[in-house]
mmCIF file of C-alpha atoms in Angstrom:
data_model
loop_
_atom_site.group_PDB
_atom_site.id
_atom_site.type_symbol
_atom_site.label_atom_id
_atom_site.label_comp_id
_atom_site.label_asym_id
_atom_site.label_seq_id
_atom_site.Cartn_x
_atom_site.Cartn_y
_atom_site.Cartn_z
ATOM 1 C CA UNK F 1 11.163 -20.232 3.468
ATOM 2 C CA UNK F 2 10.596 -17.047 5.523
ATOM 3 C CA UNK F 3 10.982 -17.172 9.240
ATOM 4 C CA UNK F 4 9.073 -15.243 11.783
ATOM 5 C CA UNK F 5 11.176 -11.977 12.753
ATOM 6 C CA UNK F 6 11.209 -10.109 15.521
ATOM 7 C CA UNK F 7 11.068 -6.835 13.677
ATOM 8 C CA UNK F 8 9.060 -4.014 15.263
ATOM 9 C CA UNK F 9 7.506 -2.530 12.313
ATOM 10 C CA UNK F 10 8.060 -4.541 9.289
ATOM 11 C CA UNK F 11 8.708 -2.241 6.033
ATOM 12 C CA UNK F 12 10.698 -4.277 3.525
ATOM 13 C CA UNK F 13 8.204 -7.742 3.516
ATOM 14 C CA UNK F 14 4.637 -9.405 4.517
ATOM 15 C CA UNK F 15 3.356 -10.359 7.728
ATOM 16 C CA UNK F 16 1.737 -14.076 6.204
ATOM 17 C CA UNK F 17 3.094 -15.351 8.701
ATOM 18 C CA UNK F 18 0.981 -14.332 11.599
ATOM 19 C CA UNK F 19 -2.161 -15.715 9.541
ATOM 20 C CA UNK F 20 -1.665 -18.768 9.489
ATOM 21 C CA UNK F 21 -5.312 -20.337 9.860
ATOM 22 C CA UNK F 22 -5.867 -18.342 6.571
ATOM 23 C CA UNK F 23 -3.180 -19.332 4.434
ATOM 24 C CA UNK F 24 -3.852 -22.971 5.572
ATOM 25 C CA UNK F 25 -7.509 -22.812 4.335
ATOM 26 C CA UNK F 26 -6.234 -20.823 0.757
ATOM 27 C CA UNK F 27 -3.806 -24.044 0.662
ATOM 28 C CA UNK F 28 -6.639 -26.410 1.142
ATOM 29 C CA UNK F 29 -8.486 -24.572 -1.624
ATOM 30 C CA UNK F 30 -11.244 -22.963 0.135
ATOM 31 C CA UNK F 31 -12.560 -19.663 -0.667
ATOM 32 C CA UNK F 32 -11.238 -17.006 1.366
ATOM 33 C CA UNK F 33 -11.487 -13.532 2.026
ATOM 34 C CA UNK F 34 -9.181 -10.922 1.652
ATOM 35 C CA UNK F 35 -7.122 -10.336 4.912
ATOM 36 C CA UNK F 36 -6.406 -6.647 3.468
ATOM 37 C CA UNK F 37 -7.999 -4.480 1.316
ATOM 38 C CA UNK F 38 -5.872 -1.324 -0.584
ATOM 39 C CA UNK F 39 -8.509 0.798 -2.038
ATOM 40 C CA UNK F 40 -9.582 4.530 -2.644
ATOM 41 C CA UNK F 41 -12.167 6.664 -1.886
ATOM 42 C CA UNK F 42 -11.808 8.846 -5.097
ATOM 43 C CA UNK F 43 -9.791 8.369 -8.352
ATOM 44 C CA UNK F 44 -9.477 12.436 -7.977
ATOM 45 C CA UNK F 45 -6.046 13.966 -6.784
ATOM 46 C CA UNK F 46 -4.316 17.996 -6.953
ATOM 47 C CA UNK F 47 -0.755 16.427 -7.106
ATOM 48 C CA UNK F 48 1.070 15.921 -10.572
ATOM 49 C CA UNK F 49 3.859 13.954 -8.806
ATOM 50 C CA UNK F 50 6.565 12.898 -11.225
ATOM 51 C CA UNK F 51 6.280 9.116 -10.515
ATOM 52 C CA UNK F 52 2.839 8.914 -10.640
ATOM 53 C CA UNK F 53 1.630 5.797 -11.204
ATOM 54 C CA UNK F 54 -2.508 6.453 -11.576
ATOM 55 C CA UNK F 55 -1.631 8.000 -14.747
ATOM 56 C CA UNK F 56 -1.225 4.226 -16.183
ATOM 57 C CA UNK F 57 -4.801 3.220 -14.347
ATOM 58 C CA UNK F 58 -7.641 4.919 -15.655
ATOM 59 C CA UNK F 59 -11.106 3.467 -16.016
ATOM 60 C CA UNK F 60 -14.381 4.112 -16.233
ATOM 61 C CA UNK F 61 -16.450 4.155 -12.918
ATOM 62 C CA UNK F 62 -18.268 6.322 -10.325
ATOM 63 C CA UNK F 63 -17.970 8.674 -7.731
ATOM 64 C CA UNK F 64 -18.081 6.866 -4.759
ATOM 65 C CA UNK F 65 -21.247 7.547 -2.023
ATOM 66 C CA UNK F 66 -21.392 7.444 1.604
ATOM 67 C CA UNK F 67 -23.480 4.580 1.360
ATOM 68 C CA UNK F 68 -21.828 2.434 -1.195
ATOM 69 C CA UNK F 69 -18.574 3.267 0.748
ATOM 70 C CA UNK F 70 -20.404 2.422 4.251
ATOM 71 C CA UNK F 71 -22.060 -0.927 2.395
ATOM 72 C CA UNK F 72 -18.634 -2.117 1.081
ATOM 73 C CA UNK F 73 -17.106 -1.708 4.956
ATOM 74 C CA UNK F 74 -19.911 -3.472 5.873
ATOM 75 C CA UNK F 75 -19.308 -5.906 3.363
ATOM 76 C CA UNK F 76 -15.918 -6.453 4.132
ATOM 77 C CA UNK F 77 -16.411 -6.624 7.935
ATOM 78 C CA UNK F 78 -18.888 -9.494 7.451
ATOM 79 C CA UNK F 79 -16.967 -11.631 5.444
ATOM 80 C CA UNK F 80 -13.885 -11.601 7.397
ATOM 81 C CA UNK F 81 -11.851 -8.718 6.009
ATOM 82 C CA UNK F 82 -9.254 -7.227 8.724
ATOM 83 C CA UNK F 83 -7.617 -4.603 7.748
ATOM 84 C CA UNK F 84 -8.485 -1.669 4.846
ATOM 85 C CA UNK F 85 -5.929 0.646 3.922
ATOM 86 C CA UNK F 86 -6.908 4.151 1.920
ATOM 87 C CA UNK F 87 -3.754 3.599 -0.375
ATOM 88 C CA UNK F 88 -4.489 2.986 -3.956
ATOM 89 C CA UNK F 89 -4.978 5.022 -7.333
ATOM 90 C CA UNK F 90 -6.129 8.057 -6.036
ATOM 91 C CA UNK F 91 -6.420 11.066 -2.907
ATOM 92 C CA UNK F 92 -8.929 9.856 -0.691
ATOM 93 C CA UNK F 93 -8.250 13.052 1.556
ATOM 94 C CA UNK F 94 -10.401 14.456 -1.269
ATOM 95 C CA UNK F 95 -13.526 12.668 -0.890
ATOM 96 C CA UNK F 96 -15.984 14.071 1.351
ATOM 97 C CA UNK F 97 -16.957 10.969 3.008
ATOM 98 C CA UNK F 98 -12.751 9.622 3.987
ATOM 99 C CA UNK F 99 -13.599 10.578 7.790
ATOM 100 C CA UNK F 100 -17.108 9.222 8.228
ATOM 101 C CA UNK F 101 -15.738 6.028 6.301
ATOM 102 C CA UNK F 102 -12.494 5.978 8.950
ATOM 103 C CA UNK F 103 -14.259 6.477 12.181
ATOM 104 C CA UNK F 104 -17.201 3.773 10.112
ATOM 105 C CA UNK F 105 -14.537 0.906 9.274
ATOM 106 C CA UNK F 106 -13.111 1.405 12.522
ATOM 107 C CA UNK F 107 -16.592 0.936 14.244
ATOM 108 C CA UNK F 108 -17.151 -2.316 12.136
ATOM 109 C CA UNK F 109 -14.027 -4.193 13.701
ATOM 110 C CA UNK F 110 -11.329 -3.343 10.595
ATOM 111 C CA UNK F 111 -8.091 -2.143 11.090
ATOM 112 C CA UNK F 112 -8.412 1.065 9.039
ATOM 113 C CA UNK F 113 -5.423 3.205 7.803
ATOM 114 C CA UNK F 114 -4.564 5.611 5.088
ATOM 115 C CA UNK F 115 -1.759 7.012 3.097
ATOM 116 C CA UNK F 116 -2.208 10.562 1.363
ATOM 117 C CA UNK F 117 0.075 13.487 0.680
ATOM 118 C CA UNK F 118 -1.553 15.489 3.439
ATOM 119 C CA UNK F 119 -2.447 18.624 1.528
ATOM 120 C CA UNK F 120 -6.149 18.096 1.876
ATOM 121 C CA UNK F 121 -6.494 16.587 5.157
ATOM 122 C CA UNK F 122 -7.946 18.725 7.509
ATOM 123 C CA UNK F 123 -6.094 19.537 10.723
ATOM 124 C CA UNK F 124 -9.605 19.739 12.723
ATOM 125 C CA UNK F 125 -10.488 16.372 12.094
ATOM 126 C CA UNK F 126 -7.171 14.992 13.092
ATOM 127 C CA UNK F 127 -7.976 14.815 17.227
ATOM 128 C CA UNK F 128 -10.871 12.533 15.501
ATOM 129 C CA UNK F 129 -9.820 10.190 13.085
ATOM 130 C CA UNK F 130 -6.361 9.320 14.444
ATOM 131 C CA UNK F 131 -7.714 7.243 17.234
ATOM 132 C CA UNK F 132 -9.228 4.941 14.759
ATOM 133 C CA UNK F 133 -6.207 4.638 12.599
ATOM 134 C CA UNK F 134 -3.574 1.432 12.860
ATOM 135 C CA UNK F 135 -0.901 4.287 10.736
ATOM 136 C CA UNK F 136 -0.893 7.641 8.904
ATOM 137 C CA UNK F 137 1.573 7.755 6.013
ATOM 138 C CA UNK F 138 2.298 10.661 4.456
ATOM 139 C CA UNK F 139 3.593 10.228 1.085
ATOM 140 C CA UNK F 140 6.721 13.182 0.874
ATOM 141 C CA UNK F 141 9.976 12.512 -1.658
ATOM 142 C CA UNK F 142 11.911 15.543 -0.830
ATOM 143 C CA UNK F 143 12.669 16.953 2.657
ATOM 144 C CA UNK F 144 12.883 20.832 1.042
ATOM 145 C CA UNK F 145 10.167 22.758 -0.173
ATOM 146 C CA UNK F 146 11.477 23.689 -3.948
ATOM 147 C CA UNK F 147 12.213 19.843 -4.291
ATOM 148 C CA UNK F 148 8.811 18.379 -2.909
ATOM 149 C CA UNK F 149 7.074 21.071 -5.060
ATOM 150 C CA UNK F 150 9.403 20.187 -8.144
ATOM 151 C CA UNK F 151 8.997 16.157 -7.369
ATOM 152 C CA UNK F 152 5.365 16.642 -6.550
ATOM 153 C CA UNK F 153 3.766 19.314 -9.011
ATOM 154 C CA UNK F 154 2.951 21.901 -6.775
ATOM 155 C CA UNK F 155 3.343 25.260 -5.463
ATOM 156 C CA UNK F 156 5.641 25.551 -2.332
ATOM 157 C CA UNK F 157 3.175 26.168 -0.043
ATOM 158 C CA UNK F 158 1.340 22.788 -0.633
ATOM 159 C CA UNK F 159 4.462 22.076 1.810
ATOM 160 C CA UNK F 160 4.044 24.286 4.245
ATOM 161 C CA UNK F 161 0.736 23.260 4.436
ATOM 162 C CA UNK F 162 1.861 19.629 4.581
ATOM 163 C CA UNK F 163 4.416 20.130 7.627
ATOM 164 C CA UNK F 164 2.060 21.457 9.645
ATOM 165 C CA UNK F 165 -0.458 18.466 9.314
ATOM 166 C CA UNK F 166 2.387 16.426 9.833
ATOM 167 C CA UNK F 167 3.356 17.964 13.259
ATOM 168 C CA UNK F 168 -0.091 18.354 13.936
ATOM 169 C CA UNK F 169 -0.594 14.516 13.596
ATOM 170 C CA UNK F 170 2.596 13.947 15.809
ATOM 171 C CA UNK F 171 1.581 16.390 18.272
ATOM 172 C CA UNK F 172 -1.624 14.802 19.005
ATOM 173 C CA UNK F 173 -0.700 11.203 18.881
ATOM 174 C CA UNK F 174 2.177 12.022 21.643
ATOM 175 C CA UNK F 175 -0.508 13.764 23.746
ATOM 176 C CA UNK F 176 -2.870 11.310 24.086
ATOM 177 C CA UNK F 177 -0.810 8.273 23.603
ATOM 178 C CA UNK F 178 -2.060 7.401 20.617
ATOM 179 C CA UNK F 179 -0.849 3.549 19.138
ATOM 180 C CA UNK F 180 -1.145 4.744 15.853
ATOM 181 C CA UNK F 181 2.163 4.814 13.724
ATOM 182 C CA UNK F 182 3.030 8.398 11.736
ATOM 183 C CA UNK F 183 4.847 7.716 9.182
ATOM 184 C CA UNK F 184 7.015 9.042 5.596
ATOM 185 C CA UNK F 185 7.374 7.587 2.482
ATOM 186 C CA UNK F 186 9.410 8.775 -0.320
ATOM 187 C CA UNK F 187 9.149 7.181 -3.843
ATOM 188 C CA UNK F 188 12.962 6.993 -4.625
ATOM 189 C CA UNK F 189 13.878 7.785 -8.401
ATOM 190 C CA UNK F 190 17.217 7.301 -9.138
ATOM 191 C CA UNK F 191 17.716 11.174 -10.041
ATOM 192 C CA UNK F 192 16.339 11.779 -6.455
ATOM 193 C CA UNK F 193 19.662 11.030 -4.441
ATOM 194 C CA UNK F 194 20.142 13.930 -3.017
ATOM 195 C CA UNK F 195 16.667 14.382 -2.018
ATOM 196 C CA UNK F 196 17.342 11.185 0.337
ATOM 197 C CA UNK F 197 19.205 12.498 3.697
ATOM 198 C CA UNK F 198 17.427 15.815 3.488
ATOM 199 C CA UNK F 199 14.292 13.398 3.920
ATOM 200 C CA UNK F 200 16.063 11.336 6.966
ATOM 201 C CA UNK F 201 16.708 14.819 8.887
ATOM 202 C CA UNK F 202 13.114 16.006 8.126
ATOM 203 C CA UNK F 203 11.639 12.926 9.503
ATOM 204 C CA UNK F 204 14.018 12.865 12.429
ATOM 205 C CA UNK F 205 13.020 16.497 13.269
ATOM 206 C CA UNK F 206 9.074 15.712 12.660
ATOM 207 C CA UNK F 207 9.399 13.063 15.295
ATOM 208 C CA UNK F 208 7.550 10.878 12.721
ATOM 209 C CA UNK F 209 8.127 6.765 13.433
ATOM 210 C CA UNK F 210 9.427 6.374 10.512
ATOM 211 C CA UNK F 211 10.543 6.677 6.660
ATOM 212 C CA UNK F 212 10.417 4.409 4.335
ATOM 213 C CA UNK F 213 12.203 4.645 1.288
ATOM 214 C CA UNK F 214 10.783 2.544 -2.174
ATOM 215 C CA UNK F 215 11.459 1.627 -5.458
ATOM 216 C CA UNK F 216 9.222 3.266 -8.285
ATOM 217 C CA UNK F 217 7.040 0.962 -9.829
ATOM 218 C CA UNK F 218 6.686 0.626 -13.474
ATOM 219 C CA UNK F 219 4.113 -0.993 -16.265
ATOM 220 C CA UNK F 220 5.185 -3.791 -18.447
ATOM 221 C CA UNK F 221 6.028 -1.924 -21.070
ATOM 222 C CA UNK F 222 8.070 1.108 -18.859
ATOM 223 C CA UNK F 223 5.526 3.560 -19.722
ATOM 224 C CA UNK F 224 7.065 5.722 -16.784
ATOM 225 C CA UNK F 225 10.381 5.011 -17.969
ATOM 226 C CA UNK F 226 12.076 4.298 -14.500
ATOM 227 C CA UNK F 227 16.096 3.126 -15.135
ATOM 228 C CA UNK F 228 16.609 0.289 -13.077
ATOM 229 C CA UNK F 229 19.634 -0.081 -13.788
ATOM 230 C CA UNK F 230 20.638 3.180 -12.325
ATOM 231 C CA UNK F 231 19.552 1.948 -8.845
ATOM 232 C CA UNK F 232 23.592 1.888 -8.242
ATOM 233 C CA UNK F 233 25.952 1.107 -5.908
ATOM 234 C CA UNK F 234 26.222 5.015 -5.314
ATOM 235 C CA UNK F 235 22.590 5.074 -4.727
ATOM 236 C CA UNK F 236 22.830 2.160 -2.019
ATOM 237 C CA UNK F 237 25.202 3.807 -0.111
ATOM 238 C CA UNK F 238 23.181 6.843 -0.225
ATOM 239 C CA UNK F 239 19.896 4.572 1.375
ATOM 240 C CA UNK F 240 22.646 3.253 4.059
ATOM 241 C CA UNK F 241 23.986 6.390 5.125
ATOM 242 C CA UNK F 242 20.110 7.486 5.477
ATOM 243 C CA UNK F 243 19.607 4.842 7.638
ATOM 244 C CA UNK F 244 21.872 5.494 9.765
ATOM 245 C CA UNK F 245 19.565 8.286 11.382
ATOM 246 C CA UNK F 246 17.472 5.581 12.935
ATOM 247 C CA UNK F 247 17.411 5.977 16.513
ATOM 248 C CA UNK F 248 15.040 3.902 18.834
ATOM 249 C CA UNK F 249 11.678 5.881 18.288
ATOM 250 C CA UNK F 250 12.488 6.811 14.601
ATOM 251 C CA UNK F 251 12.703 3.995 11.475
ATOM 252 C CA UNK F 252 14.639 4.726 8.308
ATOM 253 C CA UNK F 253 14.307 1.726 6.163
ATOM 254 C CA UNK F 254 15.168 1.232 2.390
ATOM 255 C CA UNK F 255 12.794 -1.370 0.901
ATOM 256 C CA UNK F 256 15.869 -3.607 -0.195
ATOM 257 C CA UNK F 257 14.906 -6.795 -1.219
ATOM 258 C CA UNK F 258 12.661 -4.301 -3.967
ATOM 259 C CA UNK F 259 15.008 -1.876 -5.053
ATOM 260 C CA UNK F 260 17.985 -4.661 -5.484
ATOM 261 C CA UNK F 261 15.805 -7.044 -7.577
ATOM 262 C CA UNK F 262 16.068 -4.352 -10.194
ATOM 263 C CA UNK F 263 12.392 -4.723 -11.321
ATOM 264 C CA UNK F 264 12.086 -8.620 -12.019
ATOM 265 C CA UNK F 265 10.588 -11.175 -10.481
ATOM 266 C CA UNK F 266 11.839 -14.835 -9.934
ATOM 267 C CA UNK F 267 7.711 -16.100 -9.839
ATOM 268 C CA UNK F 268 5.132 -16.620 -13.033
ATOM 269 C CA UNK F 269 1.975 -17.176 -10.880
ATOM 270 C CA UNK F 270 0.519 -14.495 -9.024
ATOM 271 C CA UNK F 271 -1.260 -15.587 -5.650
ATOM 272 C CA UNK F 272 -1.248 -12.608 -3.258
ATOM 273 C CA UNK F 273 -4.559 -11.035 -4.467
ATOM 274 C CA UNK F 274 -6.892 -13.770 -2.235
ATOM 275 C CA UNK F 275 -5.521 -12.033 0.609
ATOM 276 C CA UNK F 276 -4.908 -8.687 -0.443
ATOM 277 C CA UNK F 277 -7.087 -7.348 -3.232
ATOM 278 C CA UNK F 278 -7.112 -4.080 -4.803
ATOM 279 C CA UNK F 279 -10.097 -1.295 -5.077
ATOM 280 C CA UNK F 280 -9.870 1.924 -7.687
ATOM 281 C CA UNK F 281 -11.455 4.824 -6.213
ATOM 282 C CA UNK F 282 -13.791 4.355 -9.535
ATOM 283 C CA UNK F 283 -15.746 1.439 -7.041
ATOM 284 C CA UNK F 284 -13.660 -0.760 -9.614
ATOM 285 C CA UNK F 285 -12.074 -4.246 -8.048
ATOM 286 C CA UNK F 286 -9.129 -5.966 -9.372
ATOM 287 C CA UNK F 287 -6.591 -8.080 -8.423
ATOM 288 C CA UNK F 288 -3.891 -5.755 -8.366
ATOM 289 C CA UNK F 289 -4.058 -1.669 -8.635
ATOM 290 C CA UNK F 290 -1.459 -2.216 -11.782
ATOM 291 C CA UNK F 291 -4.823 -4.029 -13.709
ATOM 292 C CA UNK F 292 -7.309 -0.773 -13.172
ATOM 293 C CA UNK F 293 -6.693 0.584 -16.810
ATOM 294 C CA UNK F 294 -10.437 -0.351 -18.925
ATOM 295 C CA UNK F 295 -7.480 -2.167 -21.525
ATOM 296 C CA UNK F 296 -7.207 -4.983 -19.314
ATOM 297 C CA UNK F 297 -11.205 -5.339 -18.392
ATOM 298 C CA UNK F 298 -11.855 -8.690 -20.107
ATOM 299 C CA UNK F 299 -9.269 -10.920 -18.191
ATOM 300 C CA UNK F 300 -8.942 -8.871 -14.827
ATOM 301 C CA UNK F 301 -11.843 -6.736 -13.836
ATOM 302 C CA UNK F 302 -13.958 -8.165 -11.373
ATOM 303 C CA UNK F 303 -16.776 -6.406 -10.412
ATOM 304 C CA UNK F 304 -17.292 -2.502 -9.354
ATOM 305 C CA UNK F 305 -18.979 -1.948 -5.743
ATOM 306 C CA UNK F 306 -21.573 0.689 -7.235
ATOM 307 C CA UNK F 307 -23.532 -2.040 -9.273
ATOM 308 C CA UNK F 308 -22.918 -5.065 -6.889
ATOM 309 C CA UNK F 309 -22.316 -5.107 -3.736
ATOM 310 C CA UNK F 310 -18.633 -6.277 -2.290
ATOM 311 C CA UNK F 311 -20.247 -9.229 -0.843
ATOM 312 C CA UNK F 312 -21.875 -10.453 -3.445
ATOM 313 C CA UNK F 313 -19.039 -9.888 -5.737
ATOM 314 C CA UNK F 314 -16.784 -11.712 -3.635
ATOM 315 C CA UNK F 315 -19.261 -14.485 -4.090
ATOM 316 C CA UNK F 316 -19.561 -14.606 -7.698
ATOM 317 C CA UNK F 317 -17.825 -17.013 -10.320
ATOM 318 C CA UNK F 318 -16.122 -13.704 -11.827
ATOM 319 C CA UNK F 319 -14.137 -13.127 -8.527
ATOM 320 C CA UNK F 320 -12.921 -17.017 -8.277
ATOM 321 C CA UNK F 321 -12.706 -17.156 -11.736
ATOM 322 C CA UNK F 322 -9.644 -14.600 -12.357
ATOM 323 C CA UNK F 323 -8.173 -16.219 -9.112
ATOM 324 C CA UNK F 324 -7.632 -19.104 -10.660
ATOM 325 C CA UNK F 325 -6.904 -17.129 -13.979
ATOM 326 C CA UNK F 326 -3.753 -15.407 -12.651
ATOM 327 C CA UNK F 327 -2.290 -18.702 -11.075
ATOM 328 C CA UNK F 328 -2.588 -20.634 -14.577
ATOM 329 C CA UNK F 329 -0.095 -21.201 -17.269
ATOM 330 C CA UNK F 330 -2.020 -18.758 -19.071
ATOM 331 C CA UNK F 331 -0.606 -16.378 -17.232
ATOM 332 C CA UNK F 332 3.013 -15.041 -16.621
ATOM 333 C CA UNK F 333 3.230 -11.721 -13.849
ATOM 334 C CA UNK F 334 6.874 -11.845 -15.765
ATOM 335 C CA UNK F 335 5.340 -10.472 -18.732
ATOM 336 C CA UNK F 336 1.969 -9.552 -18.305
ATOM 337 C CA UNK F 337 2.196 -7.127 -15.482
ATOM 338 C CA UNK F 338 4.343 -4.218 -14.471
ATOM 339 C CA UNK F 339 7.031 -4.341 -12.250
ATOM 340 C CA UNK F 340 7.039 -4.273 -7.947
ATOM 341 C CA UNK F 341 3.540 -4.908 -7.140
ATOM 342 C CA UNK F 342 1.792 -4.657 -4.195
ATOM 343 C CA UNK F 343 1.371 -8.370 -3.627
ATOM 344 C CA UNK F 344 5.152 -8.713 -4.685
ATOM 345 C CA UNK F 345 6.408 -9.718 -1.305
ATOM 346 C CA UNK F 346 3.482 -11.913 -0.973
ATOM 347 C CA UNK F 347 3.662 -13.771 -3.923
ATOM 348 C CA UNK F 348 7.356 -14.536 -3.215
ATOM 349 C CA UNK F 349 6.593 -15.585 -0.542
ATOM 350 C CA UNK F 350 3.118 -18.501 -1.489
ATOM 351 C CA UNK F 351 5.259 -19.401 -4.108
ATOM 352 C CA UNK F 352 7.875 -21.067 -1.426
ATOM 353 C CA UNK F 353 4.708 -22.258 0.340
ATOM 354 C CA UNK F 354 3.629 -24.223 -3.038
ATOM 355 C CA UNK F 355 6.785 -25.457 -4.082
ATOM 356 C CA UNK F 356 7.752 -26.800 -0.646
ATOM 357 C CA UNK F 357 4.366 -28.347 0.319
ATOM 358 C CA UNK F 358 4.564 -27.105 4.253
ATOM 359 C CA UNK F 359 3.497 -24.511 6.402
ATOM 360 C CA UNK F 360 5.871 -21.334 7.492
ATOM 361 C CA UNK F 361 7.819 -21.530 10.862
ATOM 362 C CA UNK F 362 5.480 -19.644 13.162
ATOM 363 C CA UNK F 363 6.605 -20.608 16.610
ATOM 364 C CA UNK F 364 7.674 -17.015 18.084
ATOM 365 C CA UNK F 365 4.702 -15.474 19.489
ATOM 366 C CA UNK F 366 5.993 -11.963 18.816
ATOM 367 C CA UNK F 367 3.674 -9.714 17.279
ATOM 368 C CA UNK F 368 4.396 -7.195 14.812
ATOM 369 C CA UNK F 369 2.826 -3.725 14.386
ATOM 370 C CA UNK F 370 0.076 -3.013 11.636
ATOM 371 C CA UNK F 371 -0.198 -7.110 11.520
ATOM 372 C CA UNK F 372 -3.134 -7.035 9.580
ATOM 373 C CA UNK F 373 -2.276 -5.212 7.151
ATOM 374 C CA UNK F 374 0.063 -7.818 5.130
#
């Protein structure tokens, strides 16, 4: 059973555990709304990064308005939503409407962050939107510019470019005292070892809060063809000698318990998505971003926030209907879906909850950072 920790910033887990009023009602079998929502603004993005997992999600959907984007905040506000994180299957930097819908969200009550590769985020909009932001992570997986443009498809002076928003972003928050977090992440490969303490320095010299270093997620049939048996014990080393540049205002953290479970999971049933549920930037919703692709539409696709609005699909018998889907027999996340989720942590976690019949240990009153977004 997982124990509250005392961890400032929690980057290899779930914070469950400081919801407690939520997970008791989900155990109780009421309805519930999402505590986070990962979603996108636009299925659109200029990076051909190696690892790329949209590549395995398309689908057929919409461009996404200002007002179906302010109606599905709006949506999500009402019904108890806390947190919405711009982090899913595409650049949200490159919709038009990613800084209205920030500063929007924000206004409505929701935690609101975003993770992007920084290329199209514009620098004169940063004293603006970072204010209303719980983090910023920038998604980087090489700390030199022939490596990020080799890792990431681009020209070397989509780095440049990136550096500067990065110091930018750092420069403002530590001039107005900003609580929101800055942030790396690198999507490790196994072939990207050396790219790893490069990375550590960079963030360490960005006076970023932190890197965090991940797995590379897969389909179920290793469509990307990530070796995970080549996450090694030189590897390892590698991700402990990088964390070794932590210091106290700067994070390096391996995501361990996902890179060491070498892709499997010990669970069949899948119960994170009540609590965090997944948007395309198509308007599309799905339990999980690794269901987008139009081949799984009959059994997993919910409802798409251009035709309906978040609310009401929430409501509807499709939503709690492929709930209940993904926690049957029918179903096996060991087989039927691709490896490292998003709810991964999650699930491993309401699985202990089920098969023990009690409630998680919650008597510290410590409070993490980003706590509501799980």
């Amino acid at each position: 059973m997982s124990k509250i920790t005392n961890e400032k910033l929690i980057l290899d887990g779930h914070k469950l555990q400081w919801h407690k009023d939520r997970v008791k009602s989900w155990l109780n079998g009421d309805k519930i709304a999402p505590i986070t929502i990962d979603c996108a603004l636009t299925r659109a993005c200029s990076y051909r990064c190696i690892y790329c997992y949209s590549t395995l999600q398309e689908n057929k959907g919409y461009n996404l308005s200002k007002d179906v984007i302010f109606r599905f905040l709006d949506d999500a506000a009402e019904i108890g939503v806390k947190a919405v994180s711009f982090v899913s299957d595409g650049e949200s930097s490159l919709s038009p409407h990613v800084y209205d819908a920030i500063l929007h969200g924000k206004a409505n009550g929701l935690d609101m962050a975003m993770g992007t590769n920084g290329f199209a985020l514009k620098d004169e909009r940063l004293e603006e939107i970072l204010p209303a932001l719980t983090y910023l992570r920038f998604n980087i997986s090489a700390g030199t510019a022939e490596r990020y443009a080799y890792i990431h498809g681009v020209n070397i002076e989509a780095y440049n470019k990136v550096i500067e928003t990065i110091k930018k972003s750092v420069e403002i928050k530590r001039k107005r005292n900003l609580e929101v977090t800055i942030g790396l992440q690198m999507v490790l490969l196994p072939d990207f070892i050396d790219d790893i303490i490069p990375l550590a320095i960079l963030g360490k010299n960005l006076d970023v809060d932190y890197l965090v270093i991940k797995h590379c997620s897969d389909d179920e049939e290793g469509s990307l063809g990530v070796q995970y048996d080549k996450y090694d014990d030189n590897l390892m080393e590698k991700l402990k000698e990088a964390e070794n540049y932590s210091s106290k205002d700067y994070l390096v953290k391996a995501k361990w318990s996902k890179i060491e479970s070498k892709g499997k999971r010990t669970y069949s049933k899948c119960y994170g998505p009540p609590f965090i549920i997944q948007m395309s930037g198509s308007g599309l919703i799905a339990p999980c971003g690794m269901l987008f692709n139009d081949k799984y539409k009959e059994k997993f696709h919910i409802g798409n926030i251009n035709e309906k609005s978040f609310k009401e699909i929430w409501q509807s018998d499709r939503y709690w209907e492929v709930m209940r889907y993904i926690t049957s027999d029918e179903f096996d996340a060991k087989k039927d879906c691709g490896t490292l989720c998003l709810q991964h942590k999650v699930n491993e976690f309401l699985r202990d909850l089920k098969a023990n019949n009690a409630i998680f240990d919650d008597s510290s009153s410590y409070l993490p950072q980003h706590i509501n977004f799980i």
